[in-house]
PDB file of C-alpha atoms in Angstrom:
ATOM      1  CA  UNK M   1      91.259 217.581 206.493  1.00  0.00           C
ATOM      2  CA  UNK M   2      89.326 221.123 206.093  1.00  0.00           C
ATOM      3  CA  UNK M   3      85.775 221.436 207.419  1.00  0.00           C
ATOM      4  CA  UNK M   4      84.310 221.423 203.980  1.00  0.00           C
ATOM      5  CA  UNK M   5      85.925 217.997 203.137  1.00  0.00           C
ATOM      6  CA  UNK M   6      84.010 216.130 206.196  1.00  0.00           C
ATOM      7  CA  UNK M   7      81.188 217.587 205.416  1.00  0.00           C
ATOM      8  CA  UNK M   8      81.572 216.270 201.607  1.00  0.00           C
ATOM      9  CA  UNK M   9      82.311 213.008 203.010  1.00  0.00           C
ATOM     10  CA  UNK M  10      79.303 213.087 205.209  1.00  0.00           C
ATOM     11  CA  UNK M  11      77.103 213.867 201.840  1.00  0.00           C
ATOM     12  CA  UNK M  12      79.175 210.968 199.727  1.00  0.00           C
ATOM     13  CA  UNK M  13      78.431 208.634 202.160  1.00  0.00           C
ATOM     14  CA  UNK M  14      74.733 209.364 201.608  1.00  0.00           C
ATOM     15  CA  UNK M  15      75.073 208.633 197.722  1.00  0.00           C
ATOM     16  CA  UNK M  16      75.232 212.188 196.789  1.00  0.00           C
ATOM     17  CA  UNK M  17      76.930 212.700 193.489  1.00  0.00           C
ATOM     18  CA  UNK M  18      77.417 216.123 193.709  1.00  0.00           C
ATOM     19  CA  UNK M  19      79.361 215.318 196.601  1.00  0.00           C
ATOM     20  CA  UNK M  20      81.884 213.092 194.976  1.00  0.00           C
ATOM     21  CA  UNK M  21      82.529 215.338 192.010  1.00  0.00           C
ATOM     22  CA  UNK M  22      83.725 218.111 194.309  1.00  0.00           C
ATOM     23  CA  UNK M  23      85.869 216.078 195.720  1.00  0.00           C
ATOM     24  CA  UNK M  24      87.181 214.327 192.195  1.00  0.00           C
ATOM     25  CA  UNK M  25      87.377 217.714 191.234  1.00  0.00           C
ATOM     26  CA  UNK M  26      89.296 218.943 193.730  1.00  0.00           C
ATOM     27  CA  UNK M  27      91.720 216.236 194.220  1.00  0.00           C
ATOM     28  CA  UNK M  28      91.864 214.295 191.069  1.00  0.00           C
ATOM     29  CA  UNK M  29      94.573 216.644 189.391  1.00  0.00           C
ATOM     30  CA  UNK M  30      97.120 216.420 192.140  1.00  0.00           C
ATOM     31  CA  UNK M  31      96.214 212.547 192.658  1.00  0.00           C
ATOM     32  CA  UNK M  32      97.225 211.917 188.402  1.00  0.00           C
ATOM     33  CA  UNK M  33     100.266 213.830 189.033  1.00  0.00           C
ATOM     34  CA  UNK M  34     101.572 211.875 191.837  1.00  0.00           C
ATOM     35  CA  UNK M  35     100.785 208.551 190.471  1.00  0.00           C
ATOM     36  CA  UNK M  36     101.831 209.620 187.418  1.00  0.00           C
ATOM     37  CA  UNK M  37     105.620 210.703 188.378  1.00  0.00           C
ATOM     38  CA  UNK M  38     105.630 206.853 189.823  1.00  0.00           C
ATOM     39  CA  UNK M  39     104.615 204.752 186.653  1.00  0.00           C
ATOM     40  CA  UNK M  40     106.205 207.588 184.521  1.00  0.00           C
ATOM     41  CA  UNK M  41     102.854 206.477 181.969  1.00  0.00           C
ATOM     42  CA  UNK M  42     100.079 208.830 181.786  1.00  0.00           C
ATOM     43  CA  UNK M  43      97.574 206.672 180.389  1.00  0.00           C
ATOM     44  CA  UNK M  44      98.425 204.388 183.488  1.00  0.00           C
ATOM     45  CA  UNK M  45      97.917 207.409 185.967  1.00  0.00           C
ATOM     46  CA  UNK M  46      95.019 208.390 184.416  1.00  0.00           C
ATOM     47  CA  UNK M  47      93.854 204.807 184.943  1.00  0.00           C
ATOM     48  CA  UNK M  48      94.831 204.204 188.503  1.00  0.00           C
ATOM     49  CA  UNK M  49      93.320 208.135 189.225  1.00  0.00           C
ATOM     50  CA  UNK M  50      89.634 207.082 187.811  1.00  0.00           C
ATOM     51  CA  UNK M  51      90.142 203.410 189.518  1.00  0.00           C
ATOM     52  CA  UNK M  52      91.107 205.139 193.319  1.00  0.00           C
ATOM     53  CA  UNK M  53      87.964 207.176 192.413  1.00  0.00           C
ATOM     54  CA  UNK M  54      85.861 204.735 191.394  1.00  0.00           C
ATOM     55  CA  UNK M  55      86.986 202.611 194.590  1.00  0.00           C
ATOM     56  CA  UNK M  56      86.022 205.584 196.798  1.00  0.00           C
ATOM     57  CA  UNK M  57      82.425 205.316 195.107  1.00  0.00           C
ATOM     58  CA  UNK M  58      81.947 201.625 195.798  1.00  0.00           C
ATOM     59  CA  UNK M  59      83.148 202.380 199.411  1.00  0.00           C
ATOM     60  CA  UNK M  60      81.369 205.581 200.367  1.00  0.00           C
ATOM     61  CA  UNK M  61      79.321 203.786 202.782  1.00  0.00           C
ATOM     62  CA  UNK M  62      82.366 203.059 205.258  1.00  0.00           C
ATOM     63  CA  UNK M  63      84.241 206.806 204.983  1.00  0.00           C
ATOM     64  CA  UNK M  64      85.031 208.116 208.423  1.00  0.00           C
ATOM     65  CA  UNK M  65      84.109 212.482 207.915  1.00  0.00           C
ATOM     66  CA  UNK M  66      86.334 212.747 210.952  1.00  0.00           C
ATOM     67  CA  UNK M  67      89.678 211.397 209.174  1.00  0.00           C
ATOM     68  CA  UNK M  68      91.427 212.507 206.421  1.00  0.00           C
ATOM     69  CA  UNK M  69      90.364 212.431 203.017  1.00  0.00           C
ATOM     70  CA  UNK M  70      93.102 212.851 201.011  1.00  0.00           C
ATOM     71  CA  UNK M  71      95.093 210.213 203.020  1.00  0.00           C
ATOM     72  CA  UNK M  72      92.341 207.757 202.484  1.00  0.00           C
ATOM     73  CA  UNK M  73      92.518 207.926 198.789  1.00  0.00           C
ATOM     74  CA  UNK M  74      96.390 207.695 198.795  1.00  0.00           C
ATOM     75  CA  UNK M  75      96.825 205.102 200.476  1.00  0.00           C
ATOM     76  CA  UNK M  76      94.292 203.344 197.859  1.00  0.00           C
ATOM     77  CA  UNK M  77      95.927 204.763 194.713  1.00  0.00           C
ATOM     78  CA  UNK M  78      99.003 203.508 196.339  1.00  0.00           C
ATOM     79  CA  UNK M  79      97.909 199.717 196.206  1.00  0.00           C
ATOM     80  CA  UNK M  80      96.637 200.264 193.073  1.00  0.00           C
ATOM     81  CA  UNK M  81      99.979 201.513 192.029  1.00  0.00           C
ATOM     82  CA  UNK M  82     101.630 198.376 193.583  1.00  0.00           C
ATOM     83  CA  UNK M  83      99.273 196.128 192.109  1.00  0.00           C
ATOM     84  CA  UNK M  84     100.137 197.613 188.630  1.00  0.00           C
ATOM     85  CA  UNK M  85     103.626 197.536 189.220  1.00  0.00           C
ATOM     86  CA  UNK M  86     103.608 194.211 190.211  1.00  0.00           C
ATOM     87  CA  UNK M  87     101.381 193.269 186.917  1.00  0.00           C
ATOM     88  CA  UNK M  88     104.311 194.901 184.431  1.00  0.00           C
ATOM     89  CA  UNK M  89     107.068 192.880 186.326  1.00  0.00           C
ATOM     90  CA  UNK M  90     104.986 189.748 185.675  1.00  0.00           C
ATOM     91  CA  UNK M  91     104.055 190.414 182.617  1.00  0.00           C
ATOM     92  CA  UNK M  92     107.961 191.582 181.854  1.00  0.00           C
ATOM     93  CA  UNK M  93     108.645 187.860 183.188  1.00  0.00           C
ATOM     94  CA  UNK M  94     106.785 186.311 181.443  1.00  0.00           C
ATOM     95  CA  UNK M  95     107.698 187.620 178.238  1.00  0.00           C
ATOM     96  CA  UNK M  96     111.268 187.311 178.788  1.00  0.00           C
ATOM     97  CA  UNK M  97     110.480 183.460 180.067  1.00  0.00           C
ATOM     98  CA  UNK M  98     108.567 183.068 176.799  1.00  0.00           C
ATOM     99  CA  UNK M  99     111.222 183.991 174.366  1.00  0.00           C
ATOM    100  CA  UNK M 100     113.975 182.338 176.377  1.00  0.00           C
ATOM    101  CA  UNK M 101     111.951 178.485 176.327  1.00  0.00           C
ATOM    102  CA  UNK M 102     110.666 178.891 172.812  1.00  0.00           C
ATOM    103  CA  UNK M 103     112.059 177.089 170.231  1.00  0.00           C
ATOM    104  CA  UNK M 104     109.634 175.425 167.849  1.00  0.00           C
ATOM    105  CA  UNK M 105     107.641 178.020 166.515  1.00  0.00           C
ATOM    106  CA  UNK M 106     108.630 181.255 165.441  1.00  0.00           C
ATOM    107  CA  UNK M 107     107.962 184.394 167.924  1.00  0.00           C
ATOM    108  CA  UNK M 108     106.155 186.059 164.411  1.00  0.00           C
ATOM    109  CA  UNK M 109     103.365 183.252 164.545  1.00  0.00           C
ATOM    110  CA  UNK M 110     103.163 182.888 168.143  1.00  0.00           C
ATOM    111  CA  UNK M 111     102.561 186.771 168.418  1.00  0.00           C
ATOM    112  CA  UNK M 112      99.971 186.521 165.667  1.00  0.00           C
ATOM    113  CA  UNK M 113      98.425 183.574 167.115  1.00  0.00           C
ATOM    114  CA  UNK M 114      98.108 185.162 171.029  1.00  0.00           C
ATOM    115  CA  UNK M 115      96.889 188.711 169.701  1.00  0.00           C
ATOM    116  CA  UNK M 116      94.394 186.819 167.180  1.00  0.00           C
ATOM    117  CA  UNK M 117      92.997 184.702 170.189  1.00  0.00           C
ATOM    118  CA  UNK M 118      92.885 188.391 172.486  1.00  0.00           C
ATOM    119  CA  UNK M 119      91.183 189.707 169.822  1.00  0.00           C
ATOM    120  CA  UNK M 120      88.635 186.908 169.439  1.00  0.00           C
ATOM    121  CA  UNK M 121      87.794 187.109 173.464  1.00  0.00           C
ATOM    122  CA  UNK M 122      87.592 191.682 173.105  1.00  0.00           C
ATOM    123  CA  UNK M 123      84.784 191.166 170.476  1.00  0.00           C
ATOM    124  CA  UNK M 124      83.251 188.435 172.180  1.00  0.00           C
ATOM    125  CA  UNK M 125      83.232 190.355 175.363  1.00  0.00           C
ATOM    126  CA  UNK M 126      82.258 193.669 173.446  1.00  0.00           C
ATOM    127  CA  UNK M 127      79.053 192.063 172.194  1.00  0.00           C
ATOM    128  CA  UNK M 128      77.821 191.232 175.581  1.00  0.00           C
ATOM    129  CA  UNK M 129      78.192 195.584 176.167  1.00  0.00           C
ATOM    130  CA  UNK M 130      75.073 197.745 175.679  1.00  0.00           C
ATOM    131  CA  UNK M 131      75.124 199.203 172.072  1.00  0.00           C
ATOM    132  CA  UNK M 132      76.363 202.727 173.346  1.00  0.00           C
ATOM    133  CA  UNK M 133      79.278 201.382 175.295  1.00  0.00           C
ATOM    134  CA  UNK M 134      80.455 199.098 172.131  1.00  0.00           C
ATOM    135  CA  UNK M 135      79.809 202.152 169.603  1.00  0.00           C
ATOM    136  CA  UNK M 136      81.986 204.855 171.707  1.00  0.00           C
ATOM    137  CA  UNK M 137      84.755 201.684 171.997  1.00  0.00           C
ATOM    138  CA  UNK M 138      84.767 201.549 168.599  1.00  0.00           C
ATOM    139  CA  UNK M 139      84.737 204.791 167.754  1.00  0.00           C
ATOM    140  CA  UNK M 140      88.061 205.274 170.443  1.00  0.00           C
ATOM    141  CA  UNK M 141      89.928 202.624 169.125  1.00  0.00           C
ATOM    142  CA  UNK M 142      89.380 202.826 165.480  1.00  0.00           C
ATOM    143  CA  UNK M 143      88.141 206.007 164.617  1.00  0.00           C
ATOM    144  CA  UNK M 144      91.005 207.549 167.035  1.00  0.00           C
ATOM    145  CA  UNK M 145      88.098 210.276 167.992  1.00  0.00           C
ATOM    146  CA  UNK M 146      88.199 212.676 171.016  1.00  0.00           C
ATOM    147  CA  UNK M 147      85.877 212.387 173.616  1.00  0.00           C
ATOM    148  CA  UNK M 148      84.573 215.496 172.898  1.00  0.00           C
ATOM    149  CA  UNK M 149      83.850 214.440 168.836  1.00  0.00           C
ATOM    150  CA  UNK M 150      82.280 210.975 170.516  1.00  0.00           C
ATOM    151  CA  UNK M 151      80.163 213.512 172.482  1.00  0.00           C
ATOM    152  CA  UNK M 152      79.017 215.346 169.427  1.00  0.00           C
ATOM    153  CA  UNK M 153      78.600 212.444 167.109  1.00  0.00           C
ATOM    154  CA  UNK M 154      76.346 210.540 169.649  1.00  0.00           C
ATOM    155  CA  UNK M 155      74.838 213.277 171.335  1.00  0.00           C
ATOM    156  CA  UNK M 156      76.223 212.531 174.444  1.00  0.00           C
ATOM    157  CA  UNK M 157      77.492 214.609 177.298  1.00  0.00           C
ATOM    158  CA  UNK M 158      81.566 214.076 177.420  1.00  0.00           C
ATOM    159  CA  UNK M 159      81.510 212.835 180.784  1.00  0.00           C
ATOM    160  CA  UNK M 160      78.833 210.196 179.319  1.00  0.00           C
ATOM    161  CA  UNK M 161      80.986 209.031 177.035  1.00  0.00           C
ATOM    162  CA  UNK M 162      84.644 209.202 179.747  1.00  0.00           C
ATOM    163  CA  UNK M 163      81.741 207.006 181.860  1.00  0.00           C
ATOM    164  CA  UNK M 164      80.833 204.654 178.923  1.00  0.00           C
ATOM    165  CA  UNK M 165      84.648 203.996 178.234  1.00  0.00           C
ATOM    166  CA  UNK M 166      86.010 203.738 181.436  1.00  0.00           C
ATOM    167  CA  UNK M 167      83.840 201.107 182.721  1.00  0.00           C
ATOM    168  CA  UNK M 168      83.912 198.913 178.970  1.00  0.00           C
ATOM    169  CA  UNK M 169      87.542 199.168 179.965  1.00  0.00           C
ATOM    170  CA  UNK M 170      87.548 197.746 183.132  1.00  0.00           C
ATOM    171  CA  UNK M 171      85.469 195.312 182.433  1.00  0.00           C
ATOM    172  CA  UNK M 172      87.792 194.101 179.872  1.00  0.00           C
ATOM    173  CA  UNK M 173      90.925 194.583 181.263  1.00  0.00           C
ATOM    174  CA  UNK M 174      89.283 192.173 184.342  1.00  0.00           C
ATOM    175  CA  UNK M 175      87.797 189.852 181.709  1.00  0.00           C
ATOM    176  CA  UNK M 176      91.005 189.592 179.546  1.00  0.00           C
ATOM    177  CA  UNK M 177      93.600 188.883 182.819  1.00  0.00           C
ATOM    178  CA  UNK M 178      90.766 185.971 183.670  1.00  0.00           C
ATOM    179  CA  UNK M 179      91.187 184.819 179.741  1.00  0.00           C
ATOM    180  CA  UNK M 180      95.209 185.473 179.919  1.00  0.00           C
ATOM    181  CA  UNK M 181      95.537 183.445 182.884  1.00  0.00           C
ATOM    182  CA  UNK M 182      93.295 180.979 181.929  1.00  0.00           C
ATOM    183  CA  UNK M 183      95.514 180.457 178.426  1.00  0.00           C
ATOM    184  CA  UNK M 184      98.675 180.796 180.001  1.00  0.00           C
ATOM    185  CA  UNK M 185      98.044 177.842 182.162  1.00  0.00           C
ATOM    186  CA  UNK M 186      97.359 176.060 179.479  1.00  0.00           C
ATOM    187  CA  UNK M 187      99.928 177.019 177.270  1.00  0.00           C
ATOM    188  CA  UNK M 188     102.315 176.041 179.818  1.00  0.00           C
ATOM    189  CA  UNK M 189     100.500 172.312 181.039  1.00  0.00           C
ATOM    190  CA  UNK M 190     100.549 171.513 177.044  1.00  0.00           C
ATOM    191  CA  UNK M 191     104.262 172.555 176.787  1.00  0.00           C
ATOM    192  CA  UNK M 192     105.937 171.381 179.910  1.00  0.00           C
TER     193      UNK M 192
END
């Protein structure tokens, strides 16, 4: 670890933002490139880069300046790489197990009915957003717009808006595995 990396650890540990971005900036690139030659997805890399990030925020108070940065945030974005892994084989189970056992209703309906119900809990959980966060959703998902036009539209910085949408998409993607889980245990106590 270079002198100028403990002493940005030193200053993160403090809360100073300046601080992290130096060091998302300076390792953020080669972090997405790793990750993303294991899940062979970028919008997957892209996610597990911003999570390891995010995950060095909500730790800063425990870095060590005296051991190495860059080996701290692998070994996160490595778990976080396992963990997704892990997710995609289960959710590759499942939906394998799911077309094997069914046999009443058609996999057309069932579809329609589990992506009507998902759809249901987003909205629900997009109301409970602030009014920025749902707008720059919105305008992501169905006006397909850049950050940069989201930026312009809502005069917003672009990092403002890559703020507002990462965090309205962790919180669902952590609100919809509670809701998936939730369903799929009851989907399967109501069909075994």
């Amino acid at each position: 670890m270079t002198e100028s990396d403990s002493l940005l650890v030193t200053k993160l540990r403090e809360g100073n933002k300046f601080a992290f971005e130096a060091l998302y900036e300076k390792y953020s690139a080669k972090l997405y490139n790793t990750i993303a030659l294991l899940v062979y997805d970028k919008s997957i890399a892209k996610d597990i880069t911003q999570s390891s990030f995010l995950t060095i925020w909500e730790k800063r108070a425990g870095l060590d300046a005296d051991k190495s940065f860059p080996a701290y945030l692998s070994t996160i974005a490595r778990n976080l790489v396992y963990k997704e892994t892990e997710r995609l084989l289960l959710h590759h189970k499942f939906v394998e197990n799911k077309l094997e056992t069914e046999t009443e209703v058609t996999e057309e309906d069932t579809t329609q009915m589990d992506v009507s119900l998902i759809e249901k809990q987003i909205e629900q959980l997009l109301h409970e957003l602030p009014s920025t966060s749902q707008e720059i959703f919105r305008l992501k998902r169905d006006g397909e717009l850049s950050n940069q036009e989201i930026a312009t539209r809502l005069n917003l910085t672009e990092r403002a808006v890559e703020a507002h949408h990462y965090r309205t998409m962790k919180l669902l993607k952590e609100e919809l595995r509670k809701f998936i889980m939730l369903f799929l245990t009851l989907y399967f106590l109501n069909n075994c």
